Every structure is written in structure tokens, then in C-alpha cells.
PDB file of C-alpha atoms in Angstrom:
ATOM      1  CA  UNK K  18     -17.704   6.138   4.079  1.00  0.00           C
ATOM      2  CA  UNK K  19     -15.865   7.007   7.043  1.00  0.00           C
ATOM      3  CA  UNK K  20     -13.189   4.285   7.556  1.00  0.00           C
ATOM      4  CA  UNK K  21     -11.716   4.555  11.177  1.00  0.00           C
ATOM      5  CA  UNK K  22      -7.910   4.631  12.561  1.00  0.00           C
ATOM      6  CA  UNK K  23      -8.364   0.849  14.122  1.00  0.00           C
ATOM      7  CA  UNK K  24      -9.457  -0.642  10.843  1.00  0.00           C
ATOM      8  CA  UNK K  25      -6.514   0.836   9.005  1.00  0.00           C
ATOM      9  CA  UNK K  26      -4.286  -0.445  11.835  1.00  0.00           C
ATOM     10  CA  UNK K  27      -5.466  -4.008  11.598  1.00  0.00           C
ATOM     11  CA  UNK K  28      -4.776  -3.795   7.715  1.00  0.00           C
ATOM     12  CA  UNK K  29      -1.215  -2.878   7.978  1.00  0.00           C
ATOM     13  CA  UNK K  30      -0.694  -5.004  11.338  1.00  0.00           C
ATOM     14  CA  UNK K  31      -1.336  -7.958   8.903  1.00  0.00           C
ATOM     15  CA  UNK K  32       0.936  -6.747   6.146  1.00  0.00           C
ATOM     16  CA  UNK K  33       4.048  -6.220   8.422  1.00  0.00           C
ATOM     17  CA  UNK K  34       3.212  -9.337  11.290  1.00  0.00           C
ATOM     18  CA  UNK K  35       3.968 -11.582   8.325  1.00  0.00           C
ATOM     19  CA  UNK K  36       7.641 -11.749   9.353  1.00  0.00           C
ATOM     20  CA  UNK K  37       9.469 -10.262  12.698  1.00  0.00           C
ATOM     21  CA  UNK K  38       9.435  -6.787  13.411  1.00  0.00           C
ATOM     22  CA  UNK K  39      12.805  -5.988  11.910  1.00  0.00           C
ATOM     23  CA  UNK K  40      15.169  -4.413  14.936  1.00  0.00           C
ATOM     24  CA  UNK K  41      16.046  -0.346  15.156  1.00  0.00           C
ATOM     25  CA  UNK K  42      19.069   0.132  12.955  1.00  0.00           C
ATOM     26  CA  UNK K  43      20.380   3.612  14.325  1.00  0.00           C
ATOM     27  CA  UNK K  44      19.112   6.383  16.317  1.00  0.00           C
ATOM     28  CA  UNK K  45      21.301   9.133  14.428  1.00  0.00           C
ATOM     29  CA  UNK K  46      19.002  12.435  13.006  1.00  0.00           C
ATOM     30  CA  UNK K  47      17.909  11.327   9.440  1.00  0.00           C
ATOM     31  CA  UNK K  48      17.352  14.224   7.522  1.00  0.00           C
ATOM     32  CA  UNK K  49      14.900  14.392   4.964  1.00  0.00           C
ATOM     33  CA  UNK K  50      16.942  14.570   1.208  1.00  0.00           C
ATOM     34  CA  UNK K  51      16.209  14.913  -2.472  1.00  0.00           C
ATOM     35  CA  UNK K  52      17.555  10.773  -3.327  1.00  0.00           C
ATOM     36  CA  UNK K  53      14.975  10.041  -0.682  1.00  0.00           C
ATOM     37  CA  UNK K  54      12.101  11.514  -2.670  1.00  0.00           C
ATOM     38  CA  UNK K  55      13.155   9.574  -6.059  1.00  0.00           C
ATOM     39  CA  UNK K  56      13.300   6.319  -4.452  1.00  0.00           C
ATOM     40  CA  UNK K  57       9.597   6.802  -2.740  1.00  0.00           C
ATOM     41  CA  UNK K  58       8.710   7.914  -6.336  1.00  0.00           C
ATOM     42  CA  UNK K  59       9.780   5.270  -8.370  1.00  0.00           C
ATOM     43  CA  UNK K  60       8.619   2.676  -5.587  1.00  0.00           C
ATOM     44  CA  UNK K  61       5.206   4.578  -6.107  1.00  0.00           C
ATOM     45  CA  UNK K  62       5.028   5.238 -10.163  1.00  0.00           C
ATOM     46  CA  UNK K  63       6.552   0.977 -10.525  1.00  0.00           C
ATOM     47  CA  UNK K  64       3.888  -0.413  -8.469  1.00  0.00           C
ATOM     48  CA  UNK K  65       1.271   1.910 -10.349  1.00  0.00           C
ATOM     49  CA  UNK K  66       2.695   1.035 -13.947  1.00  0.00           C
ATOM     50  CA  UNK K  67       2.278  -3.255 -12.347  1.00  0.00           C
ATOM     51  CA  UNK K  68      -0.920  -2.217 -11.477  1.00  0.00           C
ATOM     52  CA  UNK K  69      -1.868  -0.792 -14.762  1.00  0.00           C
ATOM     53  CA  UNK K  70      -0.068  -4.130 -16.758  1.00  0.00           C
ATOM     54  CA  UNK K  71      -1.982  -6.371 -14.634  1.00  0.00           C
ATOM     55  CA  UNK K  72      -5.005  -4.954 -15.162  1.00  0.00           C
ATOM     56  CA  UNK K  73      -4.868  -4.158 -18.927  1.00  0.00           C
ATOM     57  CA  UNK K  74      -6.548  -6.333 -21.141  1.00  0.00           C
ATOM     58  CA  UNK K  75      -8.106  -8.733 -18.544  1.00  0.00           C
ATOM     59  CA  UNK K  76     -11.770 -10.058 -19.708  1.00  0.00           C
ATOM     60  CA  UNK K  77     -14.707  -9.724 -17.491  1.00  0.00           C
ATOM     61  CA  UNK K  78     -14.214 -13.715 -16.927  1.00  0.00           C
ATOM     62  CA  UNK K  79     -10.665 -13.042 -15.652  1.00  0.00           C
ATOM     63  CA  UNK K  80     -11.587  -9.828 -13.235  1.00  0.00           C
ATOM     64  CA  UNK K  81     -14.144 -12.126 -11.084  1.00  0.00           C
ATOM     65  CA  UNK K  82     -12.875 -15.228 -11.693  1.00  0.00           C
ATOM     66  CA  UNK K  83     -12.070 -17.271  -7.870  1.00  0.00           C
ATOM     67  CA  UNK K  84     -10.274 -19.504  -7.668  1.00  0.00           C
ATOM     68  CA  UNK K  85     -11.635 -21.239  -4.491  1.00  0.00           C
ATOM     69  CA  UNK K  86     -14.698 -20.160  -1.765  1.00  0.00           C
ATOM     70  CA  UNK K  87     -13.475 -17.311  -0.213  1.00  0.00           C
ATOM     71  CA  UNK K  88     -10.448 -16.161  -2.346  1.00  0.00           C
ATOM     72  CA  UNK K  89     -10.851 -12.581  -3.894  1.00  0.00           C
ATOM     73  CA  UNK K  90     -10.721 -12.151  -7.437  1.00  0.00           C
ATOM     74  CA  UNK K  91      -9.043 -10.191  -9.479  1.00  0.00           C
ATOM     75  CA  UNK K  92     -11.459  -7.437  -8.979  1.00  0.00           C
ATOM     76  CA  UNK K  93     -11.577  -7.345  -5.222  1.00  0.00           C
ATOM     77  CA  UNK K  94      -7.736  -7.248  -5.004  1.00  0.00           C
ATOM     78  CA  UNK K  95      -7.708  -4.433  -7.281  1.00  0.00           C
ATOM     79  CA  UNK K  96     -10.889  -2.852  -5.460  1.00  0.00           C
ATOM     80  CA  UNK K  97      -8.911  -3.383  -1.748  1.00  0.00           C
ATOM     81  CA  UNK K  98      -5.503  -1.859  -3.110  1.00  0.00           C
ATOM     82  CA  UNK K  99      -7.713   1.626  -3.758  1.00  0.00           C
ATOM     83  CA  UNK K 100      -9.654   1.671  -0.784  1.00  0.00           C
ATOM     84  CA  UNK K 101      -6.756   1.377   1.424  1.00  0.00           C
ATOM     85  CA  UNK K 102      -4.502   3.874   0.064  1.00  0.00           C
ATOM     86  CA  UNK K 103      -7.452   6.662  -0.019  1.00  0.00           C
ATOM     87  CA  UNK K 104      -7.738   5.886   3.924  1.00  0.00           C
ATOM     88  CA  UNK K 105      -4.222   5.648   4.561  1.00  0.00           C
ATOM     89  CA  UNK K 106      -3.616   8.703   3.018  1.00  0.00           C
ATOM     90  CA  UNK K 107      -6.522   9.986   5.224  1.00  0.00           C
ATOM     91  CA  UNK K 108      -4.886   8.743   8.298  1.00  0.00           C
ATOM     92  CA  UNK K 109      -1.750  10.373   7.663  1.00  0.00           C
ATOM     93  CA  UNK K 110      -2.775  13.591   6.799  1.00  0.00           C
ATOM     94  CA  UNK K 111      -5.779  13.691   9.755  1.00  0.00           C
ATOM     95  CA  UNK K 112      -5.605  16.675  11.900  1.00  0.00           C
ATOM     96  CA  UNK K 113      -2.653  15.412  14.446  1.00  0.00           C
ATOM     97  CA  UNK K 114      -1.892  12.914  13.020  1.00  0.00           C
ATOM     98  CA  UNK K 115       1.841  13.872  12.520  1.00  0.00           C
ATOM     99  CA  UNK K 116       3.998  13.763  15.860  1.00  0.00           C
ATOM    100  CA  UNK K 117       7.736  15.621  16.155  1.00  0.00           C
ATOM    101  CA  UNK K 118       9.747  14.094  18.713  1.00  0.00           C
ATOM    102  CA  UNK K 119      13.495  14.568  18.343  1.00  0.00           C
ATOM    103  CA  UNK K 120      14.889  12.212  15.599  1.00  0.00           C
ATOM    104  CA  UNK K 121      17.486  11.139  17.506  1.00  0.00           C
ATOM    105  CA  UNK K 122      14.828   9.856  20.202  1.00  0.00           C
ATOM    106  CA  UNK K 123      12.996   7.960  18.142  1.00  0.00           C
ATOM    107  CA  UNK K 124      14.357   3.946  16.913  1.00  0.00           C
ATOM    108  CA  UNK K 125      14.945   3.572  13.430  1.00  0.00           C
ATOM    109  CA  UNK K 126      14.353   0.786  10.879  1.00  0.00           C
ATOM    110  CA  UNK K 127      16.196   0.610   7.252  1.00  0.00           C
ATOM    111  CA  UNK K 128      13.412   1.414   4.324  1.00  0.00           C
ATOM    112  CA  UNK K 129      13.976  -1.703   2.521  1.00  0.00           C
ATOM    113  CA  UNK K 130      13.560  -3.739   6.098  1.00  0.00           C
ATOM    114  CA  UNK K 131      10.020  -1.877   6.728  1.00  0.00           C
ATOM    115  CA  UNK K 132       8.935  -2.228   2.605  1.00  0.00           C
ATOM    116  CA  UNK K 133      10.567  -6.533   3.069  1.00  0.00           C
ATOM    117  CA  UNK K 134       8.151  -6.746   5.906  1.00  0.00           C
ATOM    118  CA  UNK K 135       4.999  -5.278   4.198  1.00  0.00           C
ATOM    119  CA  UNK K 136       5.232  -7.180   1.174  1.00  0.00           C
ATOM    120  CA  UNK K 137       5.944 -10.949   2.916  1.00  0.00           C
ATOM    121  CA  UNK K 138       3.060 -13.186   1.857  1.00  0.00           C
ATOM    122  CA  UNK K 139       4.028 -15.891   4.269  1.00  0.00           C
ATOM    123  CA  UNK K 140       1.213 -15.561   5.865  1.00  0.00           C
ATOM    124  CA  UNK K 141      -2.351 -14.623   5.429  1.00  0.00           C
ATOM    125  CA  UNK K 142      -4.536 -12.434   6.715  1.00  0.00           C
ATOM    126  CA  UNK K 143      -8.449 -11.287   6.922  1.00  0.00           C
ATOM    127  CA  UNK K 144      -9.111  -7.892   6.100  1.00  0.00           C
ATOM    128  CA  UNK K 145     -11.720  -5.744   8.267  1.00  0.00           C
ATOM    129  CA  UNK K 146     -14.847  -5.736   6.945  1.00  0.00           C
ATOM    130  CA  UNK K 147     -14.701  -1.563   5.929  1.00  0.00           C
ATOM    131  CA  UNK K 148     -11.786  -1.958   3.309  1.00  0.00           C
ATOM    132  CA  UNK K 149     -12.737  -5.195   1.797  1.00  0.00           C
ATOM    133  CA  UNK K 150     -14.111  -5.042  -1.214  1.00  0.00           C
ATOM    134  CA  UNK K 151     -18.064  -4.843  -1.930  1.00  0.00           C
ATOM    135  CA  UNK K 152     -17.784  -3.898  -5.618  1.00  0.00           C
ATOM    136  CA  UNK K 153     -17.284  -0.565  -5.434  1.00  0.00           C
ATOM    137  CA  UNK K 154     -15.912  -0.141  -8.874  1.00  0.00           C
ATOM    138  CA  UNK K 155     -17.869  -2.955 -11.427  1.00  0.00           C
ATOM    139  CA  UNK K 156     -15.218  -3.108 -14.331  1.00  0.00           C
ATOM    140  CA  UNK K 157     -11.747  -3.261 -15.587  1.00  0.00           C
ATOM    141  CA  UNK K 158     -11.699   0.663 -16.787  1.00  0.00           C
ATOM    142  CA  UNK K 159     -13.382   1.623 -13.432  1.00  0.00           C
ATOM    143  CA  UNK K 160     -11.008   0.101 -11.361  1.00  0.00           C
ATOM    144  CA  UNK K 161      -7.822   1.484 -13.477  1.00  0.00           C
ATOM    145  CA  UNK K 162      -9.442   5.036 -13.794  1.00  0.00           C
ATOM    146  CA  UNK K 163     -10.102   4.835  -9.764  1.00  0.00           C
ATOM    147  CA  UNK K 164      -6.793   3.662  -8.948  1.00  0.00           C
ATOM    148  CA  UNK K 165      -4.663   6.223 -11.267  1.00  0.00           C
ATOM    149  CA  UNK K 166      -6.395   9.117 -10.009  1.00  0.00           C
ATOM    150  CA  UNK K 167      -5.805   7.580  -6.419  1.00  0.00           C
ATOM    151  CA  UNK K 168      -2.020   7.283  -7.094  1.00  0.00           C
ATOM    152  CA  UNK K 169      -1.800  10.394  -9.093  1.00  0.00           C
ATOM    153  CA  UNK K 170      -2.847  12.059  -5.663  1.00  0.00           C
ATOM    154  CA  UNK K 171      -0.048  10.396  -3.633  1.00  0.00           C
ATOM    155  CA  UNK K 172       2.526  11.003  -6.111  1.00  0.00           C
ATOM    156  CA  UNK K 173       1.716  14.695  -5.822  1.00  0.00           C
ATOM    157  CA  UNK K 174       1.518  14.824  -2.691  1.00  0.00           C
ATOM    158  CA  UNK K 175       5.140  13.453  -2.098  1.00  0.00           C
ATOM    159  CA  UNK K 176       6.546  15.398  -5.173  1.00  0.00           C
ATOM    160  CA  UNK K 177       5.489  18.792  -4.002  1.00  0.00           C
ATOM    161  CA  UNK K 178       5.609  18.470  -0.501  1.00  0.00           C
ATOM    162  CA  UNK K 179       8.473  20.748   0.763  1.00  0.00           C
ATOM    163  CA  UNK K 180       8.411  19.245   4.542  1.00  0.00           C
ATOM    164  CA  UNK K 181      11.566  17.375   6.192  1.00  0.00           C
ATOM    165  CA  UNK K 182       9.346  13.850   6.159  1.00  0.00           C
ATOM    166  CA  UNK K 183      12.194  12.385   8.344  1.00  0.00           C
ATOM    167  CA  UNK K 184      11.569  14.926  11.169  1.00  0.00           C
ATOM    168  CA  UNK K 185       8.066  13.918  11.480  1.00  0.00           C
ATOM    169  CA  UNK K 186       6.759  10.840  12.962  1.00  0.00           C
ATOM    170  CA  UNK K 187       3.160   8.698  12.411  1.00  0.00           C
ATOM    171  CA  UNK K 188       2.070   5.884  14.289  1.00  0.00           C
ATOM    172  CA  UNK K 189       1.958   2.136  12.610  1.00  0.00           C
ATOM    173  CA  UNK K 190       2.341  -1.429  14.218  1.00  0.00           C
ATOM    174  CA  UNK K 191       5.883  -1.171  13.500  1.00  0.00           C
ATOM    175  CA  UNK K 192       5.825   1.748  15.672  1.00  0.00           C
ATOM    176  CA  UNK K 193       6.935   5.004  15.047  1.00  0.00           C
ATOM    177  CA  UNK K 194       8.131   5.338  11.797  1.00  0.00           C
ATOM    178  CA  UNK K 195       8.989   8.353   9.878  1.00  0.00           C
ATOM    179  CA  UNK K 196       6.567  10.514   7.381  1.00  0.00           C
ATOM    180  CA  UNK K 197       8.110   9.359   4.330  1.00  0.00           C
ATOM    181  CA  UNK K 198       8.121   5.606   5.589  1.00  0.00           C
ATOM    182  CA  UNK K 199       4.262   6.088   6.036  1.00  0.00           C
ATOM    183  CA  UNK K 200       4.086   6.801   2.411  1.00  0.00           C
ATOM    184  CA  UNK K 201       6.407   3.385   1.988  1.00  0.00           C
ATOM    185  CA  UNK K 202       4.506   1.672   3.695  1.00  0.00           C
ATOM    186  CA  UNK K 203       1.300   2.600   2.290  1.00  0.00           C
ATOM    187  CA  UNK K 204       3.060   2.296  -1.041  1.00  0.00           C
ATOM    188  CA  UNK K 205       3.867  -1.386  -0.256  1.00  0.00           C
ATOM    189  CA  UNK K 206       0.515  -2.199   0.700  1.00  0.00           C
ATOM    190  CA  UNK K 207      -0.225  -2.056  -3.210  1.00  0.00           C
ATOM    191  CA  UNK K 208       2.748  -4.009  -3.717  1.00  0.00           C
ATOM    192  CA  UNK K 209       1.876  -6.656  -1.681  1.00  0.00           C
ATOM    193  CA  UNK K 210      -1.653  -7.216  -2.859  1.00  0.00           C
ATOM    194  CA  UNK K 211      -0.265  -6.976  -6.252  1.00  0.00           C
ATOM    195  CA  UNK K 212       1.714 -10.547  -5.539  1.00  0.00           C
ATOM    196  CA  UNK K 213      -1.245 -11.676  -4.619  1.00  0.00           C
ATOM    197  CA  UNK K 214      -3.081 -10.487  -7.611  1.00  0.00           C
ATOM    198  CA  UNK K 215      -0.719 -12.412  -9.747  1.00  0.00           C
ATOM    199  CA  UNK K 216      -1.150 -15.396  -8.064  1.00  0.00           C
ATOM    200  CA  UNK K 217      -4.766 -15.438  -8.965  1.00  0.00           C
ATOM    201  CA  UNK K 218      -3.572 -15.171 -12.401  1.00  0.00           C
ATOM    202  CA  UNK K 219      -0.697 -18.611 -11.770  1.00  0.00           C
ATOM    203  CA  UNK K 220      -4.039 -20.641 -11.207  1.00  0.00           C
ATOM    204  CA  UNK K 221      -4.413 -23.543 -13.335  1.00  0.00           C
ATOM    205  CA  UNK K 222      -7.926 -22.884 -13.856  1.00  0.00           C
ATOM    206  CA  UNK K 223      -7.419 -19.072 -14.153  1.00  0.00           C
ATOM    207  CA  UNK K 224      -9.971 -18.108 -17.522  1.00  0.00           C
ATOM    208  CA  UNK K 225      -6.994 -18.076 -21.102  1.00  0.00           C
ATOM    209  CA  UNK K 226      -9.160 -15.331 -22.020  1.00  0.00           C
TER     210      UNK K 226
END
């Protein structure tokens, strides 16, 4: 399923409208360095070990349970997490996708701004109807093996990639942020749905078992 560049912009719109658009903190050339890579890394392999905890050992009763009409279980959180980082990994590696304007041309925000903004729960949002979930996966091991293999693929692709991923530039509702911020950001999508994962498990009436 084809999953076009306007859907994926709505999703992230209503990950990073949850607060104010954080303000440009420099316009100085950022260069691309090796302490840059570990800290996309670990952001990537902690949010896939949570992932993995929060998923391990749940019963079939705790995967779909709901916890009111029109609140995704377990399950569909786990099922939209997946989805969206296959297509955002699509998106940023389409054909043209990648833009190199000078670095010192383009407005900067601080990684830990943009990856504050994504993961803000303030507010809610409805996902477009491609990337919500429809049950794609049916079980616990089919959603972890799905996911892994997803994330093994973006760690890999951010360990060996041998680019300067500050020089070049891909298009969010933040703006124009930077090639490894894309990967942040997509990274924080997980993170974010992960909160809310775990507050389908703080329910009172969330299954003991």
C-alpha cells in the first residue's frame, strides 16, 4: 500500500503542533560528526528495547483491550508505530526527496527542542485513515517480529550511512530540518506513541493478566 507524502505530513504535523514550534537556535554550518550518530543510535536502539518490554509478555486480553469507544489498544498503537516508520523512511529516502541548500541558509532548531516537541502528548490528534491501524499484524509475536525488522532497517541505515546528514535538508511541518533530524524525528514518533501505549496499560480496568 502506497501511503502518500500528505498523509505522512498530517501524522507528524500532529506530533510536533502539540506545543509551539520551538524558534531557530543558530544559523552557523553544522557539520555532520561521529557523537551525532551515537546519540541518534541510542535514541533509536532505547525506544526499540521500550518497545520490545512493553510488548513482552502481554496476553491476547491485554493487546486489544480499550479502554473507551474509540481509544486504540495496545495492538493498534503498536500496529501505527510500524506503519509510520516504514513510510517515513520511504519519504525520506524517495527520489528527491533530499534538498542541499547552504547550511548556513537554512534556520536551525536544537535536537532535543525538535525530539521535546514530537513526543508532547498535550494534545491529541486523529491519525489519517492510511497509517491507522486495520490489524495488519494479529498478535503479540507478529507485531514484535514486524517492528524489529522495521527498526533493524533504520538502525542500519543510520550506522552505515557515510553522508554529512547535516548538509542535507528534508521537508517536515517544522520546516526544514536536517537529514539526521528526519531520522529524530521519525525516531520520536515511536517514542511518543509509546507514552501513549503505557497509558493504556495505567487504566484501572486495564486486563492483570
Amino acid at each position: 500500500m502506497k501511503i502518500n507524502l500528505g498523509a505522512i505530513l498530517i501524522i507528524v504535523s500532529s506530533c510536533v503542533l502539540a506545543v509551539a514550534q520551538p524558534p531557530p537556535v543558530t544559523k552557523d554550518p553544522v557539520v555532520f560528526t561521529e557523537k551525532d550518530r551515537e546519540f541518534a543510535l541510542k535514541y533509536m536502539n532505547d525506544t526499540k528495547d521500550d518497545f520490545i518490554k512493553q510488548l513482552t509478555g502481554v496476553s491476547e486480553a491485554q493487546l486489544n483491550f480499550r479502554s473507551a469507544p474509540g481509544r486504540w489498544t495496545i495492538a493498534e498503537i503498536a500496529e501505527h508505530i510500524i506503519v509510520v516508520e516504514n513510510a517515513l523512511m520511504g519519504m525520506f529516502n524517495a527520489p528527491n526527496a533530499r534538498t542541499t541548500p547552504k547550511c548556513e541558509d537554512v534556520p536551525r532548531i536544537a535536537d532535543t527542542a525538535l525530539i521535546l516537541a514530537i513526543t508532547n502528548r498535550m494534545q491529541k490528534f486523529t491519525a489519517p485513515e492510511q497509517v491507522r491501524p486495520n490489524g495488519r499484524w494479529k498478535t503479540r509475536d507478529e507485531l514484535l517480529t514486524n517492528f524489529e525488522k522495521t527498526r533493524a532497517a533504520t538502525i542500519e541505515h543510520l550506522r552505515a550511512n557515510k553522508a554529512d546528514l547535516r548538509s542535507t535538508f528534508v521537508q517536515s511541518p517544522m520546516g526544514t530540518i536536517d537529514s539526521l533530524q528526519g531520522l529524530l524525528f521519525l525516531t520520536g514518533h515511536s517514542d511518543r506513541h509509546l507514552l501513549q501505549l503505557k497509558e493504556v496499560k495505567a487504566d484501572p480496568n486495564y486486563p492483570k493478566r
